[in-house]
């Protein structure tokens, strides 16, 4: 079964660049439940249908009959990661805003695609490993060294 982890959603920052508006703000006070891909896969029936969009898990059972695009297209995605298909349709802002109604939790970090994991790691770090942190001081050191040598040569020459 899924495990419950209490936190304030900071660990979802990696996905915040996508246009799914309920990510941090509206879900901040909720206790976050993490689901494995294996568990989501088992919810693939008309009476019990879940899907994943941008690493978030939705229980769409009650929405199947209401979906303007039809029940069958949704059922074809039940139990899977529907991110690509959801985006391919070019859903409106209104459609995206509806997602919050069916949100039940997050896909476990281990089951996310590599890109999302990497982004999570990068954005949650403090950036101290960035190459700019050592390259700029190194360039300054080289320039100062050259200027010092030039200055000493000038002093020695008659
Ligand atoms: C919970 C998730 C979803 C919600 C809330 C949702 C909502 C909507 C809404 C409101 C529309 C009307 C058009 C719009 O406003 O964009 C729509 C259309 C549509 N949706 Fe979804 N949708 C969801 C998931 C999906 C998925 C996973 C697919 C998979 C392919 C899909 C396929 C379609 C199609 C084909 C249309 C018709 C587009 C058209 O007629 O131009 N939807 N959906």
PDB file of C-alpha atoms and ligand atoms in Angstrom:
ATOM      1  CA  UNK A   1       0.000   0.000   0.000  1.00  0.00           C
ATOM      2  CA  UNK A   2       0.953   3.598  -0.224  1.00  0.00           C
ATOM      3  CA  UNK A   3       2.736   5.370   2.544  1.00  0.00           C
ATOM      4  CA  UNK A   4       1.663   8.645   4.021  1.00  0.00           C
ATOM      5  CA  UNK A   5       4.293  11.287   4.417  1.00  0.00           C
ATOM      6  CA  UNK A   6       3.556  14.582   6.077  1.00  0.00           C
ATOM      7  CA  UNK A   7       5.349  17.475   4.525  1.00  0.00           C
ATOM      8  CA  UNK A   8       4.596  20.820   2.994  1.00  0.00           C
ATOM      9  CA  UNK A   9       4.931  19.837  -0.644  1.00  0.00           C
ATOM     10  CA  UNK A  10       8.417  21.260  -1.034  1.00  0.00           C
ATOM     11  CA  UNK A  11       9.466  18.000  -2.600  1.00  0.00           C
ATOM     12  CA  UNK A  12       7.262  18.582  -5.617  1.00  0.00           C
ATOM     13  CA  UNK A  13       9.154  21.606  -6.800  1.00  0.00           C
ATOM     14  CA  UNK A  14      10.641  19.704  -9.680  1.00  0.00           C
ATOM     15  CA  UNK A  15       7.285  19.625 -11.416  1.00  0.00           C
ATOM     16  CA  UNK A  16       6.270  23.169 -10.724  1.00  0.00           C
ATOM     17  CA  UNK A  17       7.390  24.459 -14.085  1.00  0.00           C
ATOM     18  CA  UNK A  18       4.455  22.706 -15.756  1.00  0.00           C
ATOM     19  CA  UNK A  19       1.151  24.403 -16.222  1.00  0.00           C
ATOM     20  CA  UNK A  20      -0.747  22.456 -13.600  1.00  0.00           C
ATOM     21  CA  UNK A  21      -1.742  25.232 -11.296  1.00  0.00           C
ATOM     22  CA  UNK A  22      -2.687  23.462  -8.107  1.00  0.00           C
ATOM     23  CA  UNK A  23       0.732  22.070  -7.362  1.00  0.00           C
ATOM     24  CA  UNK A  24       2.149  23.924  -4.391  1.00  0.00           C
ATOM     25  CA  UNK A  25      -0.274  26.585  -3.258  1.00  0.00           C
ATOM     26  CA  UNK A  26      -3.587  24.769  -3.137  1.00  0.00           C
ATOM     27  CA  UNK A  27      -2.232  21.487  -1.870  1.00  0.00           C
ATOM     28  CA  UNK A  28       0.182  22.961   0.665  1.00  0.00           C
ATOM     29  CA  UNK A  29      -1.958  22.162   3.696  1.00  0.00           C
ATOM     30  CA  UNK A  30      -2.715  18.617   2.680  1.00  0.00           C
ATOM     31  CA  UNK A  31      -0.981  15.544   3.941  1.00  0.00           C
ATOM     32  CA  UNK A  32       0.707  14.142   0.881  1.00  0.00           C
ATOM     33  CA  UNK A  33       0.202  10.521  -0.025  1.00  0.00           C
ATOM     34  CA  UNK A  34       2.758   8.894  -2.300  1.00  0.00           C
ATOM     35  CA  UNK A  35       1.727   6.092  -4.642  1.00  0.00           C
ATOM     36  CA  UNK A  36       3.870   3.664  -6.578  1.00  0.00           C
ATOM     37  CA  UNK A  37       3.368   3.129 -10.301  1.00  0.00           C
ATOM     38  CA  UNK A  38       2.465  -0.482  -9.515  1.00  0.00           C
ATOM     39  CA  UNK A  39      -0.371   0.623  -7.282  1.00  0.00           C
ATOM     40  CA  UNK A  40      -1.721   3.159  -9.783  1.00  0.00           C
ATOM     41  CA  UNK A  41      -1.742   0.413 -12.441  1.00  0.00           C
ATOM     42  CA  UNK A  42      -4.254  -1.626 -10.429  1.00  0.00           C
ATOM     43  CA  UNK A  43      -6.855   1.179 -10.609  1.00  0.00           C
ATOM     44  CA  UNK A  44      -7.873   0.631 -14.207  1.00  0.00           C
ATOM     45  CA  UNK A  45     -11.572  -0.170 -14.002  1.00  0.00           C
ATOM     46  CA  UNK A  46     -14.615   1.974 -14.727  1.00  0.00           C
ATOM     47  CA  UNK A  47     -15.609   1.665 -11.097  1.00  0.00           C
ATOM     48  CA  UNK A  48     -12.099   2.560  -9.918  1.00  0.00           C
ATOM     49  CA  UNK A  49      -9.972   4.598 -12.304  1.00  0.00           C
ATOM     50  CA  UNK A  50      -6.788   6.505 -11.487  1.00  0.00           C
ATOM     51  CA  UNK A  51      -4.219   8.132 -13.728  1.00  0.00           C
ATOM     52  CA  UNK A  52      -1.025  10.139 -13.493  1.00  0.00           C
ATOM     53  CA  UNK A  53      -0.466  13.595 -14.971  1.00  0.00           C
ATOM     54  CA  UNK A  54       2.854  15.354 -14.307  1.00  0.00           C
ATOM     55  CA  UNK A  55       3.738  13.029 -11.434  1.00  0.00           C
ATOM     56  CA  UNK A  56       0.449  13.692  -9.679  1.00  0.00           C
ATOM     57  CA  UNK A  57      -2.124  10.976  -9.123  1.00  0.00           C
ATOM     58  CA  UNK A  58      -5.810  11.532  -9.848  1.00  0.00           C
ATOM     59  CA  UNK A  59      -8.857   9.425  -9.059  1.00  0.00           C
ATOM     60  CA  UNK A  60     -11.017  10.127 -12.089  1.00  0.00           C
ATOM     61  CA  UNK A  61     -13.764   7.554 -11.411  1.00  0.00           C
ATOM     62  CA  UNK A  62     -16.443  10.182 -10.785  1.00  0.00           C
ATOM     63  CA  UNK A  63     -15.259  12.242 -13.768  1.00  0.00           C
ATOM     64  CA  UNK A  64     -15.452   9.518 -16.421  1.00  0.00           C
ATOM     65  CA  UNK A  65     -19.059  10.226 -17.376  1.00  0.00           C
ATOM     66  CA  UNK A  66     -18.514  14.006 -17.309  1.00  0.00           C
ATOM     67  CA  UNK A  67     -15.368  14.208 -19.424  1.00  0.00           C
ATOM     68  CA  UNK A  68     -16.115  16.369 -22.490  1.00  0.00           C
ATOM     69  CA  UNK A  69     -13.692  14.261 -24.517  1.00  0.00           C
ATOM     70  CA  UNK A  70     -15.618  11.095 -23.644  1.00  0.00           C
ATOM     71  CA  UNK A  71     -15.328   8.246 -21.199  1.00  0.00           C
ATOM     72  CA  UNK A  72     -13.491   5.892 -23.519  1.00  0.00           C
ATOM     73  CA  UNK A  73     -10.441   8.104 -24.063  1.00  0.00           C
ATOM     74  CA  UNK A  74     -10.087   8.433 -20.310  1.00  0.00           C
ATOM     75  CA  UNK A  75     -10.521   4.707 -19.737  1.00  0.00           C
ATOM     76  CA  UNK A  76      -7.784   4.031 -22.276  1.00  0.00           C
ATOM     77  CA  UNK A  77      -5.477   5.956 -19.914  1.00  0.00           C
ATOM     78  CA  UNK A  78      -6.712   4.541 -16.619  1.00  0.00           C
ATOM     79  CA  UNK A  79      -3.926   3.092 -14.517  1.00  0.00           C
ATOM     80  CA  UNK A  80      -1.201   4.733 -16.627  1.00  0.00           C
ATOM     81  CA  UNK A  81       0.831   7.901 -16.881  1.00  0.00           C
ATOM     82  CA  UNK A  82      -1.428  10.021 -19.113  1.00  0.00           C
ATOM     83  CA  UNK A  83       0.816  13.106 -19.148  1.00  0.00           C
ATOM     84  CA  UNK A  84       1.759  12.960 -22.822  1.00  0.00           C
ATOM     85  CA  UNK A  85      -1.781  12.263 -24.030  1.00  0.00           C
ATOM     86  CA  UNK A  86      -3.234  14.904 -21.751  1.00  0.00           C
ATOM     87  CA  UNK A  87      -0.796  17.473 -23.146  1.00  0.00           C
ATOM     88  CA  UNK A  88      -1.204  16.321 -26.750  1.00  0.00           C
ATOM     89  CA  UNK A  89      -4.889  17.192 -26.620  1.00  0.00           C
ATOM     90  CA  UNK A  90      -3.967  20.743 -25.610  1.00  0.00           C
ATOM     91  CA  UNK A  91      -6.355  20.925 -22.683  1.00  0.00           C
ATOM     92  CA  UNK A  92      -7.587  24.389 -21.758  1.00  0.00           C
ATOM     93  CA  UNK A  93      -6.775  26.285 -18.561  1.00  0.00           C
ATOM     94  CA  UNK A  94     -10.233  25.375 -17.310  1.00  0.00           C
ATOM     95  CA  UNK A  95      -9.511  21.708 -17.844  1.00  0.00           C
ATOM     96  CA  UNK A  96      -6.240  22.056 -15.907  1.00  0.00           C
ATOM     97  CA  UNK A  97      -7.990  23.868 -13.092  1.00  0.00           C
ATOM     98  CA  UNK A  98     -10.401  20.918 -12.815  1.00  0.00           C
ATOM     99  CA  UNK A  99      -7.571  18.532 -11.990  1.00  0.00           C
ATOM    100  CA  UNK A 100      -7.486  19.607  -8.328  1.00  0.00           C
ATOM    101  CA  UNK A 101     -10.929  18.035  -7.833  1.00  0.00           C
ATOM    102  CA  UNK A 102      -9.551  14.579  -8.524  1.00  0.00           C
ATOM    103  CA  UNK A 103      -6.075  14.929  -6.954  1.00  0.00           C
ATOM    104  CA  UNK A 104      -5.278  12.198  -4.449  1.00  0.00           C
ATOM    105  CA  UNK A 105      -1.473  12.312  -4.175  1.00  0.00           C
ATOM    106  CA  UNK A 106       1.953  12.154  -5.742  1.00  0.00           C
ATOM    107  CA  UNK A 107       3.828   9.551  -7.715  1.00  0.00           C
ATOM    108  CA  UNK A 108       6.694   8.167  -5.643  1.00  0.00           C
ATOM    109  CA  UNK A 109      10.058   9.736  -6.453  1.00  0.00           C
ATOM    110  CA  UNK A 110      11.565   6.371  -7.455  1.00  0.00           C
ATOM    111  CA  UNK A 111       8.891   5.903 -10.107  1.00  0.00           C
ATOM    112  CA  UNK A 112       9.304   9.307 -11.738  1.00  0.00           C
ATOM    113  CA  UNK A 113      11.029   9.690 -15.060  1.00  0.00           C
ATOM    114  CA  UNK A 114      14.725  10.538 -14.837  1.00  0.00           C
ATOM    115  CA  UNK A 115      14.196  14.100 -16.019  1.00  0.00           C
ATOM    116  CA  UNK A 116      11.759  14.879 -13.233  1.00  0.00           C
ATOM    117  CA  UNK A 117      14.050  13.336 -10.635  1.00  0.00           C
ATOM    118  CA  UNK A 118      17.028  15.296 -11.849  1.00  0.00           C
ATOM    119  CA  UNK A 119      15.052  18.486 -11.916  1.00  0.00           C
ATOM    120  CA  UNK A 120      13.897  17.779  -8.381  1.00  0.00           C
ATOM    121  CA  UNK A 121      17.450  17.308  -7.197  1.00  0.00           C
ATOM    122  CA  UNK A 122      18.706  20.406  -8.982  1.00  0.00           C
ATOM    123  CA  UNK A 123      15.949  22.755  -7.915  1.00  0.00           C
ATOM    124  CA  UNK A 124      15.919  21.560  -4.331  1.00  0.00           C
ATOM    125  CA  UNK A 125      19.689  22.014  -3.943  1.00  0.00           C
ATOM    126  CA  UNK A 126      21.314  25.314  -2.964  1.00  0.00           C
ATOM    127  CA  UNK A 127      23.261  25.516  -6.219  1.00  0.00           C
ATOM    128  CA  UNK A 128      26.628  25.321  -4.466  1.00  0.00           C
ATOM    129  CA  UNK A 129      27.866  22.699  -6.896  1.00  0.00           C
ATOM    130  CA  UNK A 130      27.300  25.017  -9.851  1.00  0.00           C
ATOM    131  CA  UNK A 131      30.393  25.512 -12.057  1.00  0.00           C
ATOM    132  CA  UNK A 132      30.013  29.315 -11.800  1.00  0.00           C
ATOM    133  CA  UNK A 133      30.895  29.162  -8.114  1.00  0.00           C
ATOM    134  CA  UNK A 134      34.468  28.108  -8.880  1.00  0.00           C
ATOM    135  CA  UNK A 135      35.020  29.343 -12.459  1.00  0.00           C
ATOM    136  CA  UNK A 136      34.579  33.067 -11.759  1.00  0.00           C
ATOM    137  CA  UNK A 137      37.010  33.151  -8.767  1.00  0.00           C
ATOM    138  CA  UNK A 138      39.469  31.100 -10.860  1.00  0.00           C
ATOM    139  CA  UNK A 139      39.371  33.659 -13.705  1.00  0.00           C
ATOM    140  CA  UNK A 140      39.788  36.535 -11.226  1.00  0.00           C
ATOM    141  CA  UNK A 141      42.797  34.748  -9.672  1.00  0.00           C
ATOM    142  CA  UNK A 142      44.482  34.269 -13.073  1.00  0.00           C
ATOM    143  CA  UNK A 143      43.930  37.930 -14.072  1.00  0.00           C
ATOM    144  CA  UNK A 144      45.272  39.189 -10.716  1.00  0.00           C
ATOM    145  CA  UNK A 145      48.306  36.876 -11.125  1.00  0.00           C
ATOM    146  CA  UNK A 146      49.097  38.242 -14.598  1.00  0.00           C
ATOM    147  CA  UNK A 147      48.721  41.848 -13.421  1.00  0.00           C
ATOM    148  CA  UNK A 148      51.045  41.199 -10.466  1.00  0.00           C
ATOM    149  CA  UNK A 149      53.740  39.720 -12.710  1.00  0.00           C
ATOM    150  CA  UNK A 150      53.452  42.661 -15.093  1.00  0.00           C
ATOM    151  CA  UNK A 151      53.699  45.099 -12.167  1.00  0.00           C
ATOM    152  CA  UNK A 152      56.840  43.371 -10.791  1.00  0.00           C
ATOM    153  CA  UNK A 153      58.503  43.438 -14.234  1.00  0.00           C
ATOM    154  CA  UNK A 154      57.764  47.147 -14.576  1.00  0.00           C
ATOM    155  CA  UNK A 155      59.348  47.807 -11.178  1.00  0.00           C
ATOM    156  CA  UNK A 156      62.541  45.881 -12.070  1.00  0.00           C
ATOM    157  CA  UNK A 157      63.120  47.543 -15.430  1.00  0.00           C
ATOM    158  CA  UNK A 158      65.331  50.729 -15.283  1.00  0.00           C
TER     159      UNK A 158
HETATM  160  C1  LIG B   1      -8.563  14.417 -15.025  1.00  0.00           C
HETATM  161  C2  LIG B   1      -8.020  14.640 -16.216  1.00  0.00           C
HETATM  162  C3  LIG B   1      -8.750  15.370 -17.309  1.00  0.00           C
HETATM  163  C4  LIG B   1      -9.569  16.452 -17.239  1.00  0.00           C
HETATM  164  C5  LIG B   1      -9.949  17.253 -16.004  1.00  0.00           C
HETATM  165  C6  LIG B   1     -10.014  16.728 -18.602  1.00  0.00           C
HETATM  166  C7  LIG B   1     -10.856  17.738 -18.947  1.00  0.00           C
HETATM  167  C8  LIG B   1     -11.262  18.039 -20.242  1.00  0.00           C
HETATM  168  C9  LIG B   1     -12.043  19.176 -20.629  1.00  0.00           C
HETATM  169  C10 LIG B   1     -12.571  20.250 -19.676  1.00  0.00           C
HETATM  170  C11 LIG B   1     -12.214  19.120 -21.971  1.00  0.00           C
HETATM  171  C12 LIG B   1     -12.951  20.141 -22.862  1.00  0.00           C
HETATM  172  C13 LIG B   1     -11.927  20.934 -23.684  1.00  0.00           C
HETATM  173  C14 LIG B   1     -10.982  21.767 -22.802  1.00  0.00           C
HETATM  174  O1  LIG B   1     -11.472  22.549 -21.974  1.00  0.00           O
HETATM  175  O2  LIG B   1      -9.768  21.600 -22.957  1.00  0.00           O
HETATM  176  C15 LIG B   1     -11.554  17.913 -22.427  1.00  0.00           C
HETATM  177  C16 LIG B   1     -11.511  17.490 -23.733  1.00  0.00           C
HETATM  178  C17 LIG B   1     -10.852  16.386 -24.173  1.00  0.00           C
HETATM  179  N1  LIG B   1     -10.036  15.557 -23.440  1.00  0.00           N
HETATM  180 FE1  LIG B   1      -9.782  15.669 -21.447  1.00  0.00          FE
HETATM  181  N2  LIG B   1      -9.448  15.808 -19.449  1.00  0.00           N
HETATM  182  C18 LIG B   1      -8.673  14.975 -18.702  1.00  0.00           C
HETATM  183  C19 LIG B   1      -7.907  13.934 -19.154  1.00  0.00           C
HETATM  184  C20 LIG B   1      -7.812  13.555 -20.454  1.00  0.00           C
HETATM  185  C21 LIG B   1      -6.944  12.497 -20.930  1.00  0.00           C
HETATM  186  C22 LIG B   1      -5.987  11.682 -20.078  1.00  0.00           C
HETATM  187  C23 LIG B   1      -7.134  12.414 -22.256  1.00  0.00           C
HETATM  188  C24 LIG B   1      -6.401  11.427 -23.105  1.00  0.00           C
HETATM  189  C25 LIG B   1      -6.218  11.473 -24.344  1.00  0.00           C
HETATM  190  C26 LIG B   1      -8.136  13.395 -22.650  1.00  0.00           C
HETATM  191  C27 LIG B   1      -8.636  13.624 -23.894  1.00  0.00           C
HETATM  192  C28 LIG B   1      -9.529  14.606 -24.266  1.00  0.00           C
HETATM  193  C29 LIG B   1     -10.057  14.778 -25.582  1.00  0.00           C
HETATM  194  C30 LIG B   1      -9.740  13.920 -26.802  1.00  0.00           C
HETATM  195  C31 LIG B   1     -10.880  15.879 -25.539  1.00  0.00           C
HETATM  196  C32 LIG B   1     -11.675  16.475 -26.678  1.00  0.00           C
HETATM  197  C33 LIG B   1     -10.893  17.571 -27.324  1.00  0.00           C
HETATM  198  C34 LIG B   1     -11.690  18.245 -28.407  1.00  0.00           C
HETATM  199  O3  LIG B   1     -12.854  17.896 -28.588  1.00  0.00           O
HETATM  200  O4  LIG B   1     -11.121  19.141 -29.018  1.00  0.00           O
HETATM  201  N3  LIG B   1      -8.507  14.086 -21.511  1.00  0.00           N
HETATM  202  N4  LIG B   1     -10.977  17.281 -21.378  1.00  0.00           N
END
